[in-house]
Amino acid sequence: MLTLPVVLALGLITAPAHAKGKRKGKKKDDGIGLRLKVGTDLASVDRYQTEYDGKEVDGADTRITGLSLFESGSRLEATYSFMKNAEAGLILGYSQARGTQGDAEIPVGRHTALGLTGAYNVGLGNGFQAFAQPILMLDSTITDASEETELKVRYTMVGADVGVRWKAAKRITLDLSVEGLVGRGKATQNGESDAKLKLKYRTAGLRTGLTVKL
């Protein structure tokens, strides 16, 4: 995963420069600045439900339990602290996969996550900081099933993270949080959808992340 070492390197590069500037100007860090965060699931329970014409589809209820470390549910967050304890910004995530099986092509699959987020931070002392983070996100998966057929599933999700940051180094923190999201979605084929088909999604679990304050 390339994003993680890039974010970590930025933190290691900017920390000495920040410390040098502080010695020269004797300026106290007021908490204002850009924060980059790479986050991932530690443990999660996902549930997918399908309804048609107001009734749950038999046999379509899916429950998935997962454990991972910087492998599942990865995303990049970029937030700006507009005051000492509050920040706002974006969630970004994208992946694409394609390949071949024998002489046949495996359909191209693309996943995109784009959202709004923020955080309210409270210092706990001894290098620890509590935070609460609201999330509003669009999550879409597109599969080119054939040259003539494109399948798309899109969810609108809302939820929050509540957790603790630990100061691992100058301007670098490690985060641990509990996250919960609920969402509703729809499926389309070549831009057409069935209004009677409704998709539901719920997830809860533990997440971890590495943040760098620039």
C-alpha positions as a Python dict, from the first residue, in 0.01 Angstrom:
ca = {
    (1, 'M'): (0, 0, 0),
    (2, 'L'): (188, 307, -128),
    (3, 'T'): (-17, 573, 55),
    (4, 'L'): (99, 471, 404),
    (5, 'P'): (478, 515, 353),
    (6, 'V'): (420, 842, 165),
    (7, 'V'): (218, 990, 451),
    (8, 'L'): (471, 865, 709),
    (9, 'A'): (761, 1013, 511),
    (10, 'L'): (585, 1351, 497),
    (11, 'G'): (554, 1347, 874),
    (12, 'L'): (921, 1263, 928),
    (13, 'I'): (1032, 1531, 680),
    (14, 'T'): (813, 1813, 810),
    (15, 'A'): (865, 1748, 1182),
    (16, 'P'): (1229, 1873, 1194),
    (17, 'A'): (1142, 2177, 981),
    (18, 'H'): (853, 2262, 1212),
    (19, 'A'): (1072, 2226, 1521),
    (20, 'K'): (1342, 2449, 1368),
    (21, 'G'): (1087, 2717, 1278),
    (22, 'K'): (946, 2709, 1628),
    (23, 'R'): (1292, 2766, 1781),
    (24, 'K'): (1359, 3063, 1556),
    (25, 'G'): (1024, 3234, 1582),
    (26, 'K'): (932, 3110, 1929),
    (27, 'K'): (581, 3048, 1802),
    (28, 'K'): (358, 2810, 1993),
    (29, 'D'): (178, 2540, 1793),
    (30, 'D'): (-190, 2642, 1797),
    (31, 'G'): (-314, 2322, 1635),
    (32, 'I'): (-402, 2489, 1303),
    (33, 'G'): (-294, 2299, 992),
    (34, 'L'): (-353, 2017, 747),
    (35, 'R'): (-389, 1660, 874),
    (36, 'L'): (-342, 1357, 648),
    (37, 'K'): (-465, 1022, 773),
    (38, 'V'): (-443, 670, 633),
    (39, 'G'): (-696, 443, 804),
    (40, 'T'): (-793, 78, 785),
    (41, 'D'): (-1023, -174, 947),
    (42, 'L'): (-900, -388, 1235),
    (43, 'A'): (-1223, -575, 1284),
    (44, 'S'): (-1562, -524, 1122),
    (45, 'V'): (-1907, -673, 1093),
    (46, 'D'): (-2087, -584, 767),
    (47, 'R'): (-2450, -660, 692),
    (48, 'Y'): (-2617, -626, 353),
    (49, 'Q'): (-2995, -649, 305),
    (50, 'T'): (-3206, -639, -10),
    (51, 'E'): (-3570, -532, -29),
    (52, 'Y'): (-3804, -546, -325),
    (53, 'D'): (-4135, -362, -324),
    (54, 'G'): (-4104, -305, 52),
    (55, 'K'): (-4035, -670, 141),
    (56, 'E'): (-3706, -828, 235),
    (57, 'V'): (-3576, -1072, -26),
    (58, 'D'): (-3543, -1423, 119),
    (59, 'G'): (-3188, -1555, 123),
    (60, 'A'): (-3033, -1218, 34),
    (61, 'D'): (-2936, -1114, 389),
    (62, 'T'): (-2555, -1124, 400),
    (63, 'R'): (-2333, -1091, 708),
    (64, 'I'): (-1954, -1066, 680),
    (65, 'T'): (-1710, -1059, 973),
    (66, 'G'): (-1351, -959, 904),
    (67, 'L'): (-1013, -907, 1069),
    (68, 'S'): (-736, -712, 895),
    (69, 'L'): (-442, -475, 933),
    (70, 'F'): (-385, -214, 660),
    (71, 'E'): (-555, -448, 413),
    (72, 'S'): (-933, -391, 428),
    (73, 'G'): (-1138, -73, 427),
    (74, 'S'): (-837, 149, 356),
    (75, 'R'): (-900, 516, 287),
    (76, 'L'): (-722, 851, 289),
    (77, 'E'): (-857, 1146, 486),
    (78, 'A'): (-742, 1505, 445),
    (79, 'T'): (-873, 1756, 699),
    (80, 'Y'): (-787, 2114, 789),
    (81, 'S'): (-797, 2245, 1143),
    (82, 'F'): (-978, 2580, 1118),
    (83, 'M'): (-958, 2623, 1497),
    (84, 'K'): (-765, 2452, 1775),
    (85, 'N'): (-1007, 2164, 1842),
    (86, 'A'): (-1210, 2138, 1521),
    (87, 'E'): (-1131, 2029, 1168),
    (88, 'A'): (-1314, 1948, 843),
    (89, 'G'): (-1221, 1783, 516),
    (90, 'L'): (-1258, 1497, 270),
    (91, 'I'): (-1244, 1118, 255),
    (92, 'L'): (-1093, 968, -59),
    (93, 'G'): (-1057, 612, -179),
    (94, 'Y'): (-1022, 446, -518),
    (95, 'S'): (-927, 106, -659),
    (96, 'Q'): (-948, -66, -996),
    (97, 'A'): (-887, -426, -1093),
    (98, 'R'): (-878, -607, -1424),
    (99, 'G'): (-715, -919, -1564),
    (100, 'T'): (-747, -1228, -1777),
    (101, 'Q'): (-848, -1588, -1724),
    (102, 'G'): (-707, -1800, -2001),
    (103, 'D'): (-799, -1620, -2322),
    (104, 'A'): (-1092, -1438, -2162),
    (105, 'E'): (-1084, -1098, -1993),
    (106, 'I'): (-1197, -1058, -1634),
    (107, 'P'): (-1445, -766, -1616),
    (108, 'V'): (-1301, -435, -1499),
    (109, 'G'): (-1410, -348, -1145),
    (110, 'R'): (-1380, 1, -997),
    (111, 'H'): (-1451, 108, -640),
    (112, 'T'): (-1474, 471, -529),
    (113, 'A'): (-1531, 627, -188),
    (114, 'L'): (-1583, 1003, -159),
    (115, 'G'): (-1707, 1175, 151),
    (116, 'L'): (-1716, 1467, 390),
    (117, 'T'): (-1578, 1441, 739),
    (118, 'G'): (-1443, 1641, 1029),
    (119, 'A'): (-1340, 1595, 1388),
    (120, 'Y'): (-1366, 1752, 1729),
    (121, 'N'): (-1060, 1685, 1941),
    (122, 'V'): (-1017, 1694, 2319),
    (123, 'G'): (-675, 1672, 2485),
    (124, 'L'): (-641, 1403, 2752),
    (125, 'G'): (-281, 1465, 2850),
    (126, 'N'): (31, 1246, 2833),
    (127, 'G'): (25, 1249, 2452),
    (128, 'F'): (-336, 1129, 2421),
    (129, 'Q'): (-627, 1304, 2250),
    (130, 'A'): (-989, 1192, 2217),
    (131, 'F'): (-1182, 1267, 1897),
    (132, 'A'): (-1531, 1236, 1753),
    (133, 'Q'): (-1563, 1228, 1374),
    (134, 'P'): (-1889, 1250, 1174),
    (135, 'I'): (-1893, 1088, 828),
    (136, 'L'): (-2108, 1139, 517),
    (137, 'M'): (-1991, 925, 227),
    (138, 'L'): (-2081, 802, -120),
    (139, 'D'): (-1954, 452, -197),
    (140, 'S'): (-1986, 306, -546),
    (141, 'T'): (-1876, -13, -721),
    (142, 'I'): (-1883, -33, -1102),
    (143, 'T'): (-1832, -353, -1298),
    (144, 'D'): (-1806, -369, -1676),
    (145, 'A'): (-1975, -707, -1714),
    (146, 'S'): (-1934, -691, -2093),
    (147, 'E'): (-1876, -436, -2366),
    (148, 'E'): (-2249, -360, -2365),
    (149, 'T'): (-2327, -398, -1994),
    (150, 'E'): (-2221, -182, -1699),
    (151, 'L'): (-2339, -271, -1350),
    (152, 'K'): (-2326, -12, -1071),
    (153, 'V'): (-2407, -32, -700),
    (154, 'R'): (-2401, 297, -509),
    (155, 'Y'): (-2456, 358, -137),
    (156, 'T'): (-2507, 680, 58),
    (157, 'M'): (-2372, 629, 409),
    (158, 'V'): (-2373, 826, 733),
    (159, 'G'): (-2207, 748, 1064),
    (160, 'A'): (-1925, 839, 1297),
    (161, 'D'): (-1590, 744, 1447),
    (162, 'V'): (-1514, 788, 1817),
    (163, 'G'): (-1162, 719, 1932),
    (164, 'V'): (-827, 816, 2077),
    (165, 'R'): (-507, 948, 1918),
    (166, 'W'): (-165, 869, 2064),
    (167, 'K'): (130, 1095, 1983),
    (168, 'A'): (394, 857, 1844),
    (169, 'A'): (634, 1127, 1722),
    (170, 'K'): (641, 1499, 1648),
    (171, 'R'): (318, 1573, 1455),
    (172, 'I'): (255, 1199, 1400),
    (173, 'T'): (-21, 1010, 1582),
    (174, 'L'): (-162, 659, 1587),
    (175, 'D'): (-542, 638, 1606),
    (176, 'L'): (-774, 373, 1742),
    (177, 'S'): (-1149, 418, 1703),
    (178, 'V'): (-1490, 256, 1698),
    (179, 'E'): (-1686, 322, 1378),
    (180, 'G'): (-2047, 272, 1283),
    (181, 'L'): (-2208, 342, 944),
    (182, 'V'): (-2553, 287, 796),
    (183, 'G'): (-2638, 326, 431),
    (184, 'R'): (-2899, 290, 160),
    (185, 'G'): (-2821, 209, -197),
    (186, 'K'): (-2946, 120, -541),
    (187, 'A'): (-2828, -92, -831),
    (188, 'T'): (-2831, 20, -1193),
    (189, 'Q'): (-2763, -153, -1523),
    (190, 'N'): (-2656, 71, -1810),
    (191, 'G'): (-2794, 369, -1617),
    (192, 'E'): (-3138, 214, -1556),
    (193, 'S'): (-3263, 107, -1213),
    (194, 'D'): (-3571, -55, -1059),
    (195, 'A'): (-3736, 184, -811),
    (196, 'K'): (-3875, -114, -617),
    (197, 'L'): (-3528, -251, -543),
    (198, 'K'): (-3371, -113, -224),
    (199, 'L'): (-3034, -200, -75),
    (200, 'K'): (-2939, -154, 289),
    (201, 'Y'): (-2598, -161, 452),
    (202, 'R'): (-2475, -151, 811),
    (203, 'T'): (-2123, -183, 947),
    (204, 'A'): (-1960, -157, 1288),
    (205, 'G'): (-1608, -227, 1402),
    (206, 'L'): (-1265, -113, 1510),
    (207, 'R'): (-1035, 99, 1294),
    (208, 'T'): (-679, 213, 1324),
    (209, 'G'): (-490, 485, 1142),
    (210, 'L'): (-175, 689, 1113),
    (211, 'T'): (-203, 1067, 1093),
    (212, 'V'): (47, 1338, 1004),
    (213, 'K'): (-6, 1705, 1084),
    (214, 'L'): (158, 1931, 823),
}
